[in-house]
Amino acid sequence: NQKNIVIVGGDFSKDQLATQNIVGYQKSLSKKQISWNQLALSNPNGYKSSVEFIDNNRLITCGTSGVDFSKDKGLSWETISKAPFHIAKKHPTKRGAYLAGSGGRISFVEL
């Protein structure tokens, strides 16, 4: 979003490993200087290849290990699907996201 950056990843070859797979930063403005402060985020479950802000508080992330959802800016995560997806994209008007995976799979999750 406009004030936060969240980056996901992990070890693709060990996609169930839920360590060192997320980092986040929050923008700070002071006297015309922009700085980024690291956020303390919990880890989603396993390797993730995409993350998307649904609104300022809610995020969705997906990867070969499944789909996780956060209601608190990434401070905690819950698995909402074990199905593998490669990318998540927020719907422009609805409160949800499209997910795309291998074999042409496309899904919509309402959040």
CSV table of N, CA, C and O in Angstrom, one decimal:
chain,number,residue,atom,x,y,z
A,1,ASN,N,0.8,-1.2,0.0
A,1,ASN,CA,0.0,0.0,0.0
A,1,ASN,C,0.9,1.2,0.0
A,1,ASN,O,2.1,1.1,-0.2
A,2,GLN,N,0.4,2.4,0.3
A,2,GLN,CA,1.1,3.6,0.1
A,2,GLN,C,2.2,3.8,1.3
A,2,GLN,O,3.1,4.6,1.1
A,3,LYS,N,2.0,3.1,2.4
A,3,LYS,CA,2.9,3.4,3.5
A,3,LYS,C,3.7,2.1,4.0
A,3,LYS,O,4.5,2.2,4.8
A,4,ASN,N,3.3,1.0,3.5
A,4,ASN,CA,4.0,-0.2,3.9
A,4,ASN,C,4.5,-1.1,2.7
A,4,ASN,O,3.8,-1.0,1.6
A,5,ILE,N,5.5,-1.8,2.9
A,5,ILE,CA,6.0,-2.7,1.9
A,5,ILE,C,6.1,-4.1,2.6
A,5,ILE,O,6.7,-4.2,3.7
A,6,VAL,N,5.6,-5.1,1.9
A,6,VAL,CA,5.8,-6.5,2.4
A,6,VAL,C,6.3,-7.3,1.3
A,6,VAL,O,5.8,-7.3,0.2
A,7,ILE,N,7.4,-8.1,1.6
A,7,ILE,CA,8.0,-8.9,0.6
A,7,ILE,C,8.0,-10.4,1.1
A,7,ILE,O,8.3,-10.6,2.3
A,8,VAL,N,7.5,-11.3,0.3
A,8,VAL,CA,7.5,-12.7,0.7
A,8,VAL,C,8.5,-13.6,-0.2
A,8,VAL,O,8.9,-13.1,-1.2
A,9,GLY,N,8.7,-14.8,0.3
A,9,GLY,CA,9.6,-15.7,-0.5
A,9,GLY,C,9.8,-16.9,0.3
A,9,GLY,O,8.8,-17.5,0.8
A,10,GLY,N,11.0,-17.3,0.5
A,10,GLY,CA,11.3,-18.5,1.2
A,10,GLY,C,12.2,-19.5,0.4
A,10,GLY,O,12.7,-19.1,-0.6
A,11,ASP,N,12.2,-20.7,0.8
A,11,ASP,CA,13.0,-21.8,0.1
A,11,ASP,C,12.1,-22.6,-0.8
A,11,ASP,O,11.3,-23.5,-0.2
A,12,PHE,N,12.1,-22.4,-2.1
A,12,PHE,CA,11.2,-23.1,-3.0
A,12,PHE,C,11.4,-24.6,-2.9
A,12,PHE,O,10.4,-25.4,-3.0
A,13,SER,N,12.6,-25.1,-2.7
A,13,SER,CA,12.9,-26.5,-2.6
A,13,SER,C,12.4,-27.1,-1.3
A,13,SER,O,12.3,-28.4,-1.2
A,14,LYS,N,12.1,-26.3,-0.3
A,14,LYS,CA,11.6,-26.8,1.0
A,14,LYS,C,10.3,-25.9,1.3
A,14,LYS,O,10.3,-25.2,2.2
A,15,ASP,N,9.3,-26.1,0.4
A,15,ASP,CA,8.2,-25.1,0.5
A,15,ASP,C,7.3,-25.2,1.7
A,15,ASP,O,6.5,-24.3,1.9
A,16,GLN,N,7.5,-26.2,2.6
A,16,GLN,CA,6.7,-26.2,3.9
A,16,GLN,C,7.5,-25.5,5.0
A,16,GLN,O,6.9,-25.3,6.1
A,17,LEU,N,8.7,-25.1,4.8
A,17,LEU,CA,9.5,-24.4,5.8
A,17,LEU,C,9.0,-23.0,6.0
A,17,LEU,O,9.0,-22.2,5.0
A,18,ALA,N,8.6,-22.7,7.2
A,18,ALA,CA,8.0,-21.4,7.5
A,18,ALA,C,8.9,-20.5,8.3
A,18,ALA,O,8.6,-19.9,9.3
A,19,THR,N,10.2,-20.3,7.8
A,19,THR,CA,11.1,-19.4,8.4
A,19,THR,C,11.7,-18.5,7.3
A,19,THR,O,11.9,-19.0,6.2
A,20,GLN,N,12.1,-17.3,7.7
A,20,GLN,CA,12.8,-16.4,6.8
A,20,GLN,C,12.1,-16.2,5.5
A,20,GLN,O,12.7,-16.3,4.4
A,21,ASN,N,10.7,-16.1,5.5
A,21,ASN,CA,10.0,-16.0,4.2
A,21,ASN,C,9.2,-14.7,4.1
A,21,ASN,O,8.4,-14.6,3.2
A,22,ILE,N,9.4,-13.8,5.0
A,22,ILE,CA,8.7,-12.5,4.9
A,22,ILE,C,9.5,-11.4,5.6
A,22,ILE,O,10.2,-11.6,6.5
A,23,VAL,N,9.4,-10.2,5.0
A,23,VAL,CA,10.0,-9.0,5.6
A,23,VAL,C,9.0,-7.8,5.2
A,23,VAL,O,8.4,-7.8,4.2
A,24,GLY,N,9.0,-6.9,6.1
A,24,GLY,CA,8.1,-5.7,5.9
A,24,GLY,C,8.7,-4.4,6.4
A,24,GLY,O,9.5,-4.5,7.3
A,25,TYR,N,8.4,-3.4,5.8
A,25,TYR,CA,8.9,-2.0,6.1
A,25,TYR,C,7.7,-1.0,6.1
A,25,TYR,O,6.8,-1.2,5.3
A,26,GLN,N,7.8,0.0,7.0
A,26,GLN,CA,6.8,1.0,7.1
A,26,GLN,C,7.5,2.4,6.8
A,26,GLN,O,8.6,2.6,7.3
A,27,LYS,N,6.9,3.2,5.9
A,27,LYS,CA,7.5,4.5,5.5
A,27,LYS,C,7.3,5.5,6.7
A,27,LYS,O,6.2,5.6,7.3
A,28,SER,N,8.3,6.2,6.9
A,28,SER,CA,8.3,7.3,7.9
A,28,SER,C,8.7,8.6,7.2
A,28,SER,O,9.7,8.6,6.4
A,29,LEU,N,8.0,9.7,7.4
A,29,LEU,CA,8.3,11.0,6.9
A,29,LEU,C,8.7,11.9,8.0
A,29,LEU,O,8.0,12.1,9.0
A,30,SER,N,9.9,12.5,7.9
A,30,SER,CA,10.4,13.5,8.9
A,30,SER,C,11.2,14.5,8.2
A,30,SER,O,12.2,14.2,7.6
A,31,LYS,N,10.8,15.8,8.3
A,31,LYS,CA,11.5,16.9,7.7
A,31,LYS,C,12.0,16.6,6.3
A,31,LYS,O,13.2,16.7,6.0
A,32,LYS,N,11.0,16.3,5.5
A,32,LYS,CA,11.2,16.0,4.0
A,32,LYS,C,12.2,14.9,3.7
A,32,LYS,O,12.7,14.7,2.7
A,33,GLN,N,12.4,14.0,4.7
A,33,GLN,CA,13.2,12.8,4.5
A,33,GLN,C,12.3,11.6,4.6
A,33,GLN,O,11.6,11.5,5.6
A,34,ILE,N,12.5,10.7,3.7
A,34,ILE,CA,11.7,9.4,3.8
A,34,ILE,C,12.7,8.3,4.3
A,34,ILE,O,13.8,8.2,3.8
A,35,SER,N,12.2,7.6,5.3
A,35,SER,CA,13.0,6.4,5.7
A,35,SER,C,12.0,5.2,5.9
A,35,SER,O,10.8,5.4,5.9
A,36,TRP,N,12.6,4.0,5.9
A,36,TRP,CA,11.8,2.8,6.0
A,36,TRP,C,12.3,2.1,7.3
A,36,TRP,O,13.4,1.8,7.5
A,37,ASN,N,11.3,1.8,8.2
A,37,ASN,CA,11.6,1.1,9.4
A,37,ASN,C,11.0,-0.4,9.3
A,37,ASN,O,9.9,-0.6,8.9
A,38,GLN,N,11.9,-1.3,9.6
A,38,GLN,CA,11.5,-2.7,9.5
A,38,GLN,C,10.4,-3.1,10.5
A,38,GLN,O,10.4,-2.7,11.7
A,39,LEU,N,9.4,-3.8,10.0
A,39,LEU,CA,8.2,-4.2,10.8
A,39,LEU,C,8.5,-5.6,11.3
A,39,LEU,O,9.1,-6.4,10.7
A,40,ALA,N,8.0,-5.9,12.5
A,40,ALA,CA,8.1,-7.3,13.1
A,40,ALA,C,6.9,-8.1,12.6
A,40,ALA,O,5.8,-7.9,13.2
A,41,LEU,N,7.1,-8.9,11.7
A,41,LEU,CA,6.0,-9.7,11.1
A,41,LEU,C,6.1,-11.1,11.5
A,41,LEU,O,7.3,-11.6,11.7
A,42,SER,N,5.0,-11.9,11.7
A,42,SER,CA,5.1,-13.3,11.9
A,42,SER,C,5.2,-14.0,10.5
A,42,SER,O,5.0,-13.3,9.5
A,43,ASN,N,5.6,-15.2,10.5
A,43,ASN,CA,5.8,-15.9,9.2
A,43,ASN,C,4.6,-16.6,8.7
A,43,ASN,O,3.9,-17.3,9.5
A,44,PRO,N,4.2,-16.4,7.5
A,44,PRO,CA,3.2,-17.3,6.9
A,44,PRO,C,3.7,-18.7,6.8
A,44,PRO,O,4.9,-19.0,7.0
A,45,ASN,N,2.8,-19.6,6.5
A,45,ASN,CA,3.1,-21.0,6.5
A,45,ASN,C,3.8,-21.4,5.1
A,45,ASN,O,3.1,-21.6,4.1
A,46,GLY,N,5.1,-21.6,5.1
A,46,GLY,CA,5.8,-22.1,4.0
A,46,GLY,C,6.2,-21.0,2.9
A,46,GLY,O,6.0,-19.8,3.1
A,47,TYR,N,6.7,-21.6,1.8
A,47,TYR,CA,7.2,-20.7,0.7
A,47,TYR,C,6.0,-19.9,0.1
A,47,TYR,O,4.9,-20.5,-0.1
A,48,LYS,N,6.2,-18.6,-0.1
A,48,LYS,CA,5.2,-17.8,-0.7
A,48,LYS,C,5.8,-17.0,-1.9
A,48,LYS,O,6.9,-16.6,-1.9
A,49,SER,N,5.0,-16.9,-3.0
A,49,SER,CA,5.5,-16.3,-4.2
A,49,SER,C,4.8,-15.0,-4.5
A,49,SER,O,5.2,-14.2,-5.4
A,50,SER,N,3.8,-14.7,-3.7
A,50,SER,CA,3.0,-13.4,-4.0
A,50,SER,C,2.4,-13.0,-2.7
A,50,SER,O,1.9,-13.8,-1.9
A,51,VAL,N,2.3,-11.6,-2.5
A,51,VAL,CA,1.6,-11.1,-1.4
A,51,VAL,C,0.8,-9.8,-1.9
A,51,VAL,O,1.3,-9.1,-2.8
A,52,GLU,N,-0.4,-9.6,-1.4
A,52,GLU,CA,-1.2,-8.5,-1.8
A,52,GLU,C,-1.9,-7.8,-0.7
A,52,GLU,O,-2.5,-8.6,0.1
A,53,PHE,N,-1.9,-6.5,-0.6
A,53,PHE,CA,-2.7,-5.8,0.4
A,53,PHE,C,-4.2,-5.8,-0.1
A,53,PHE,O,-4.4,-5.4,-1.2
A,54,ILE,N,-5.1,-6.2,0.7
A,54,ILE,CA,-6.5,-6.1,0.4
A,54,ILE,C,-7.0,-4.7,0.8
A,54,ILE,O,-7.8,-4.1,0.1
A,55,ASP,N,-6.6,-4.3,2.0
A,55,ASP,CA,-6.8,-2.9,2.4
A,55,ASP,C,-5.6,-2.6,3.4
A,55,ASP,O,-4.6,-3.3,3.3
A,56,ASN,N,-5.7,-1.6,4.1
A,56,ASN,CA,-4.5,-1.2,5.0
A,56,ASN,C,-4.1,-2.2,6.0
A,56,ASN,O,-3.0,-2.2,6.5
A,57,ASN,N,-5.1,-3.0,6.4
A,57,ASN,CA,-4.8,-4.0,7.5
A,57,ASN,C,-4.7,-5.5,7.0
A,57,ASN,O,-4.0,-6.3,7.6
A,58,ARG,N,-5.4,-5.8,6.0
A,58,ARG,CA,-5.6,-7.2,5.5
A,58,ARG,C,-4.7,-7.5,4.3
A,58,ARG,O,-4.6,-6.7,3.4
A,59,LEU,N,-4.0,-8.7,4.4
A,59,LEU,CA,-3.1,-9.1,3.3
A,59,LEU,C,-3.4,-10.6,3.0
A,59,LEU,O,-3.9,-11.3,3.9
A,60,ILE,N,-3.2,-10.9,1.8
A,60,ILE,CA,-3.3,-12.3,1.4
A,60,ILE,C,-1.9,-12.7,0.7
A,60,ILE,O,-1.3,-11.9,0.1
A,61,THR,N,-1.4,-13.9,1.0
A,61,THR,CA,-0.2,-14.4,0.4
A,61,THR,C,-0.4,-15.8,-0.1
A,61,THR,O,-1.2,-16.6,0.5
A,62,CYS,N,0.3,-16.2,-1.2
A,62,CYS,CA,0.1,-17.6,-1.7
A,62,CYS,C,1.4,-18.1,-2.2
A,62,CYS,O,2.4,-17.3,-2.5
A,63,GLY,N,1.5,-19.4,-2.4
A,63,GLY,CA,2.7,-20.0,-2.9
A,63,GLY,C,2.4,-21.5,-3.1
A,63,GLY,O,1.3,-22.0,-2.9
A,64,THR,N,3.4,-22.3,-3.3
A,64,THR,CA,3.3,-23.7,-3.4
A,64,THR,C,2.8,-24.4,-2.1
A,64,THR,O,2.3,-25.5,-2.2
A,65,SER,N,2.9,-23.7,-1.0
A,65,SER,CA,2.5,-24.2,0.3
A,65,SER,C,1.1,-23.9,0.6
A,65,SER,O,0.6,-24.3,1.7
A,66,GLY,N,0.4,-23.1,-0.2
A,66,GLY,CA,-1.0,-22.8,0.1
A,66,GLY,C,-1.2,-21.3,0.2
A,66,GLY,O,-0.4,-20.5,-0.2
A,67,VAL,N,-2.4,-20.9,0.8
A,67,VAL,CA,-2.8,-19.5,0.8
A,67,VAL,C,-3.0,-19.1,2.3
A,67,VAL,O,-3.6,-19.9,3.1
A,68,ASP,N,-2.4,-18.0,2.7
A,68,ASP,CA,-2.5,-17.5,4.1
A,68,ASP,C,-3.1,-16.1,4.0
A,68,ASP,O,-3.0,-15.4,3.1
A,69,PHE,N,-3.7,-15.7,5.2
A,69,PHE,CA,-4.4,-14.5,5.3
A,69,PHE,C,-4.1,-13.8,6.6
A,69,PHE,O,-4.0,-14.5,7.6
A,70,SER,N,-3.9,-12.5,6.6
A,70,SER,CA,-3.6,-11.7,7.8
A,70,SER,C,-4.6,-10.6,7.9
A,70,SER,O,-4.9,-9.9,6.9
A,71,LYS,N,-5.1,-10.4,9.1
A,71,LYS,CA,-6.1,-9.3,9.4
A,71,LYS,C,-5.4,-8.2,10.1
A,71,LYS,O,-6.0,-7.2,10.4
A,72,ASP,N,-4.1,-8.3,10.4
A,72,ASP,CA,-3.4,-7.3,11.3
A,72,ASP,C,-2.1,-6.9,10.7
A,72,ASP,O,-1.1,-6.9,11.4
A,73,LYS,N,-2.1,-6.6,9.4
A,73,LYS,CA,-0.9,-6.0,8.7
A,73,LYS,C,0.3,-7.0,8.7
A,73,LYS,O,1.4,-6.6,8.6
A,74,GLY,N,0.0,-8.3,8.8
A,74,GLY,CA,1.1,-9.3,8.7
A,74,GLY,C,1.6,-9.7,10.0
A,74,GLY,O,2.6,-10.5,10.1
A,75,LEU,N,1.1,-9.2,11.1
A,75,LEU,CA,1.6,-9.6,12.4
A,75,LEU,C,1.2,-11.1,12.8
A,75,LEU,O,1.9,-11.7,13.5
A,76,SER,N,0.1,-11.6,12.2
A,76,SER,CA,-0.2,-13.0,12.4
A,76,SER,C,-0.9,-13.5,11.1
A,76,SER,O,-1.5,-12.7,10.4
A,77,TRP,N,-0.8,-14.8,10.9
A,77,TRP,CA,-1.3,-15.4,9.6
A,77,TRP,C,-2.1,-16.6,9.9
A,77,TRP,O,-1.8,-17.3,10.8
A,78,GLU,N,-3.1,-16.9,9.1
A,78,GLU,CA,-3.9,-18.1,9.2
A,78,GLU,C,-3.9,-18.7,7.8
A,78,GLU,O,-4.1,-18.0,6.8
A,79,THR,N,-3.8,-20.0,7.7
A,79,THR,CA,-3.9,-20.7,6.5
A,79,THR,C,-5.4,-20.8,6.1
A,79,THR,O,-6.2,-21.3,6.9
A,80,ILE,N,-5.7,-20.4,4.9
A,80,ILE,CA,-7.1,-20.5,4.5
A,80,ILE,C,-7.3,-21.5,3.4
A,80,ILE,O,-8.4,-21.9,3.0
A,81,SER,N,-6.2,-22.0,2.8
A,81,SER,CA,-6.2,-23.1,1.8
A,81,SER,C,-4.8,-23.7,1.7
A,81,SER,O,-3.8,-23.0,1.8
A,82,LYS,N,-4.8,-25.0,1.5
A,82,LYS,CA,-3.6,-25.7,1.3
A,82,LYS,C,-3.3,-25.9,-0.2
A,82,LYS,O,-2.2,-26.4,-0.6
A,83,ALA,N,-4.2,-25.4,-1.1
A,83,ALA,CA,-4.0,-25.5,-2.5
A,83,ALA,C,-2.9,-24.6,-3.0
A,83,ALA,O,-2.9,-23.4,-2.5
A,84,PRO,N,-2.0,-25.0,-3.8
A,84,PRO,CA,-0.9,-24.2,-4.3
A,84,PRO,C,-1.4,-23.2,-5.4
A,84,PRO,O,-2.1,-23.5,-6.3
A,85,PHE,N,-1.0,-22.0,-5.2
A,85,PHE,CA,-1.2,-20.9,-6.1
A,85,PHE,C,0.1,-20.1,-6.3
A,85,PHE,O,0.9,-20.0,-5.3
A,86,HIS,N,0.3,-19.4,-7.4
A,86,HIS,CA,1.5,-18.7,-7.7
A,86,HIS,C,1.3,-17.2,-7.5
A,86,HIS,O,2.3,-16.5,-7.2
A,87,ILE,N,0.1,-16.7,-7.7
A,87,ILE,CA,0.0,-15.2,-7.6
A,87,ILE,C,-1.4,-14.8,-7.1
A,87,ILE,O,-2.4,-15.5,-7.3
A,88,ALA,N,-1.4,-13.8,-6.3
A,88,ALA,CA,-2.7,-13.2,-5.7
A,88,ALA,C,-2.8,-11.8,-6.2
A,88,ALA,O,-1.8,-11.0,-6.2
A,89,LYS,N,-4.0,-11.4,-6.6
A,89,LYS,CA,-4.2,-10.0,-7.1
A,89,LYS,C,-5.6,-9.5,-6.5
A,89,LYS,O,-6.6,-10.1,-6.7
A,90,LYS,N,-5.5,-8.4,-5.8
A,90,LYS,CA,-6.7,-7.8,-5.2
A,90,LYS,C,-7.7,-7.5,-6.3
A,90,LYS,O,-7.4,-6.9,-7.4
A,91,HIS,N,-9.0,-7.7,-6.0
A,91,HIS,CA,-10.1,-7.3,-6.9
A,91,HIS,C,-10.3,-5.8,-6.8
A,91,HIS,O,-10.2,-5.3,-5.6
A,92,PRO,N,-10.4,-5.0,-7.8
A,92,PRO,CA,-10.5,-3.6,-7.7
A,92,PRO,C,-11.7,-3.0,-7.0
A,92,PRO,O,-11.6,-1.9,-6.4
A,93,THR,N,-12.8,-3.8,-6.9
A,93,THR,CA,-14.0,-3.2,-6.3
A,93,THR,C,-14.5,-4.1,-5.2
A,93,THR,O,-15.2,-3.6,-4.3
A,94,LYS,N,-14.3,-5.4,-5.3
A,94,LYS,CA,-14.8,-6.3,-4.2
A,94,LYS,C,-13.8,-6.5,-3.2
A,94,LYS,O,-12.6,-6.3,-3.3
A,95,ARG,N,-14.2,-7.0,-2.0
A,95,ARG,CA,-13.3,-7.3,-0.9
A,95,ARG,C,-12.8,-8.7,-1.0
A,95,ARG,O,-13.3,-9.6,-0.3
A,96,GLY,N,-11.8,-8.9,-1.9
A,96,GLY,CA,-11.3,-10.3,-2.1
A,96,GLY,C,-10.2,-10.2,-3.1
A,96,GLY,O,-9.7,-9.1,-3.5
A,97,ALA,N,-9.7,-11.4,-3.5
A,97,ALA,CA,-8.5,-11.5,-4.4
A,97,ALA,C,-8.7,-12.7,-5.3
A,97,ALA,O,-9.3,-13.7,-5.0
A,98,TYR,N,-8.1,-12.5,-6.5
A,98,TYR,CA,-8.0,-13.6,-7.5
A,98,TYR,C,-6.7,-14.3,-7.2
A,98,TYR,O,-5.7,-13.7,-6.8
A,99,LEU,N,-6.7,-15.6,-7.4
A,99,LEU,CA,-5.6,-16.5,-7.2
A,99,LEU,C,-5.4,-17.2,-8.5
A,99,LEU,O,-6.3,-17.7,-9.1
A,100,ALA,N,-4.1,-17.4,-9.0
A,100,ALA,CA,-3.8,-18.1,-10.2
A,100,ALA,C,-2.7,-19.1,-9.9
A,100,ALA,O,-1.8,-18.9,-9.1
A,101,GLY,N,-2.9,-20.4,-10.4
A,101,GLY,CA,-1.9,-21.4,-10.2
A,101,GLY,C,-1.6,-22.2,-11.4
A,101,GLY,O,-2.1,-21.8,-12.5
A,102,SER,N,-0.9,-23.3,-11.3
A,102,SER,CA,-0.5,-24.1,-12.4
A,102,SER,C,-1.7,-24.7,-13.1
A,102,SER,O,-2.8,-24.9,-12.5
A,103,GLY,N,-1.5,-25.1,-14.3
A,103,GLY,CA,-2.6,-25.8,-15.1
A,103,GLY,C,-3.8,-24.9,-15.4
A,103,GLY,O,-4.9,-25.4,-15.7
A,104,GLY,N,-3.6,-23.6,-15.3
A,104,GLY,CA,-4.6,-22.6,-15.7
A,104,GLY,C,-5.7,-22.4,-14.6
A,104,GLY,O,-6.7,-21.9,-14.8
A,105,ARG,N,-5.4,-22.9,-13.3
A,105,ARG,CA,-6.3,-22.7,-12.3
A,105,ARG,C,-6.5,-21.3,-11.9
A,105,ARG,O,-5.5,-20.6,-11.6
A,106,ILE,N,-7.7,-20.8,-11.8
A,106,ILE,CA,-8.0,-19.4,-11.3
A,106,ILE,C,-9.1,-19.6,-10.2
A,106,ILE,O,-10.1,-20.3,-10.4
A,107,SER,N,-8.9,-18.8,-9.2
A,107,SER,CA,-9.9,-18.9,-8.1
A,107,SER,C,-10.1,-17.5,-7.5
A,107,SER,O,-9.3,-16.6,-7.7
A,108,PHE,N,-11.3,-17.2,-6.9
A,108,PHE,CA,-11.5,-16.0,-6.2
A,108,PHE,C,-11.8,-16.3,-4.8
A,108,PHE,O,-12.7,-17.2,-4.5
A,109,VAL,N,-11.2,-15.6,-3.9
A,109,VAL,CA,-11.5,-15.7,-2.5
A,109,VAL,C,-12.0,-14.4,-1.9
A,109,VAL,O,-11.4,-13.4,-2.1
A,110,GLU,N,-13.2,-14.5,-1.3
A,110,GLU,CA,-13.8,-13.3,-0.7
A,110,GLU,C,-13.3,-13.2,0.7
A,110,GLU,O,-13.3,-14.1,1.5
A,111,LEU,N,-12.8,-12.0,1.1
A,111,LEU,CA,-12.2,-11.8,2.4
A,111,LEU,C,-12.9,-10.7,3.2
A,111,LEU,O,-13.2,-9.7,2.8
